[in-house]
C-alpha positions as MATLAB code, in Angstrom:
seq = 'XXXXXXXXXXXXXXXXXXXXXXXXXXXXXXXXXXXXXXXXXXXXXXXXXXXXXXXXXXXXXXXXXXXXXXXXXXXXXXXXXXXXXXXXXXXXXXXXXXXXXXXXXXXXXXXXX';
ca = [
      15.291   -5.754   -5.695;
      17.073   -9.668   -5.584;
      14.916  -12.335   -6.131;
      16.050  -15.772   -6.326;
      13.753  -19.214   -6.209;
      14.296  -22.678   -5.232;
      12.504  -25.562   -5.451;
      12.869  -29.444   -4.816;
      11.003  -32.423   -5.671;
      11.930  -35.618   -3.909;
      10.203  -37.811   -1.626;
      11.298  -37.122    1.865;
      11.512  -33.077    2.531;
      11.153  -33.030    6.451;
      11.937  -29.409    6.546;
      13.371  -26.537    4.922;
      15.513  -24.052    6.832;
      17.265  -20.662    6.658;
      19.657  -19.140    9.128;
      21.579  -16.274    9.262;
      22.285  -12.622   10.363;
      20.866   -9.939    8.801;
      22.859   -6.707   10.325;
      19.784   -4.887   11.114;
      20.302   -4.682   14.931;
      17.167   -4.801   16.363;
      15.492   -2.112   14.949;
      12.603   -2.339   12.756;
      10.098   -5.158   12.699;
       9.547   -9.002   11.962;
       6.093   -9.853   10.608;
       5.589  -13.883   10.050;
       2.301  -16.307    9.916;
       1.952  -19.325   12.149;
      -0.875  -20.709   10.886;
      -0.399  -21.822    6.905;
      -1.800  -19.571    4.070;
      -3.737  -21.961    1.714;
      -4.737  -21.563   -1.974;
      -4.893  -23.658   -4.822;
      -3.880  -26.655   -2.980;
      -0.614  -25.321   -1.811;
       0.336  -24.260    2.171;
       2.912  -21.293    2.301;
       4.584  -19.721    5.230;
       6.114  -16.214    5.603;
       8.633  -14.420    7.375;
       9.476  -10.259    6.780;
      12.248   -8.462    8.251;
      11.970   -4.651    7.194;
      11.652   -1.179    8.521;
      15.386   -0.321    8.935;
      17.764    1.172    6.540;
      19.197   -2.221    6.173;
      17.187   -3.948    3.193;
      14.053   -5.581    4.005;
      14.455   -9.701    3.278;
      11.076  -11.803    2.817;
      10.816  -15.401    2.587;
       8.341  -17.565    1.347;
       8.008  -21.482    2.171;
       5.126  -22.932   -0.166;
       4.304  -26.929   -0.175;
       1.252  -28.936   -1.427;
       1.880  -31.163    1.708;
      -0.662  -30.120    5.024;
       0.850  -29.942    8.249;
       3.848  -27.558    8.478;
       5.055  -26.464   11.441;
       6.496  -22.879   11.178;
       9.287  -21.360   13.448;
      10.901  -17.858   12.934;
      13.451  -15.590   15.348;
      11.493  -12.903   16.251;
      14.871  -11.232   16.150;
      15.504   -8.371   13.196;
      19.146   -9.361   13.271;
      18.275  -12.787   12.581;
      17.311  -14.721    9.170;
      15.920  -18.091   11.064;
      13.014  -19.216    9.364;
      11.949  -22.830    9.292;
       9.098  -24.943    7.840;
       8.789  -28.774    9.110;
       7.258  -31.113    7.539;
       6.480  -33.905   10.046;
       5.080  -36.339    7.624;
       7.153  -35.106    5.042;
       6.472  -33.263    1.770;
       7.530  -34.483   -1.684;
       7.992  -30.838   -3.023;
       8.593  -27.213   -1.775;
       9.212  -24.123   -2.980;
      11.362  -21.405   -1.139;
      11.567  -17.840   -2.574;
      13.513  -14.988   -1.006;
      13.378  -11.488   -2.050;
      15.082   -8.200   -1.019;
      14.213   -4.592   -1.511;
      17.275   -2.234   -1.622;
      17.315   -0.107    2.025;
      16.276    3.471    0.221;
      12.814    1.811   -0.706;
      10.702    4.244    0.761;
       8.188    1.818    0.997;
       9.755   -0.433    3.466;
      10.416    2.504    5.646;
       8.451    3.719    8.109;
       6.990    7.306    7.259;
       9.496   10.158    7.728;
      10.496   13.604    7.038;
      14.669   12.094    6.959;
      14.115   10.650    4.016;
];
């Protein structure tokens, strides 16, 4: 598993954004929200690529500031993932995290494995 985190705190984030291809071809699946999670005053957005032998990649976007707009590829061969933040946002978090492709548990069930 890679995990790495990111954050920035200045006073004019309009958006955060991560592109990229992710060799999986268009097999497996894509799972993503549209509509913001909320907790404890902070918004967060998602985007999961998985269910191939390739690893499975998940983002997540998390802000204090309301009103993201959230756009993803629906693509498995693509990384696109994008949070706007039409009034801006003053600090945001992005973490990404991988699982290693012979994680049974981001495969669908099998008797190949």
């Amino acid at each position: 598993t890679l995990l790495a985190v990111f954050s920035s705190q200045t006073s004019s984030i309009t958006r955060v954004q991560v592109n990229g291809g992710l060799g999986a071809g268009g097999a497996g699946l894509v799972d993503a929200n549209t509509e913001p999670l909320e907790t404890l005053n902070f918004f967060g957005w998602y985007k999961l690529v998985s269910g191939t032998l390739d690893p499975s990649v998940h983002h997540l976007i998390a802000s204090p500031a309301a009103g993201g707009v959230h756009s993803v590829s629906w693509r498995t061969e693509s990384d696109f993932d994008e949070v706007y933040f039409p009034d801006g946002a003053n600090l945001v978090y992005y973490m990404l995290w991988a699982t290693e492709k012979w994680d049974a548990s981001q495969l669908p069930p099998s008797n190949d494995y």
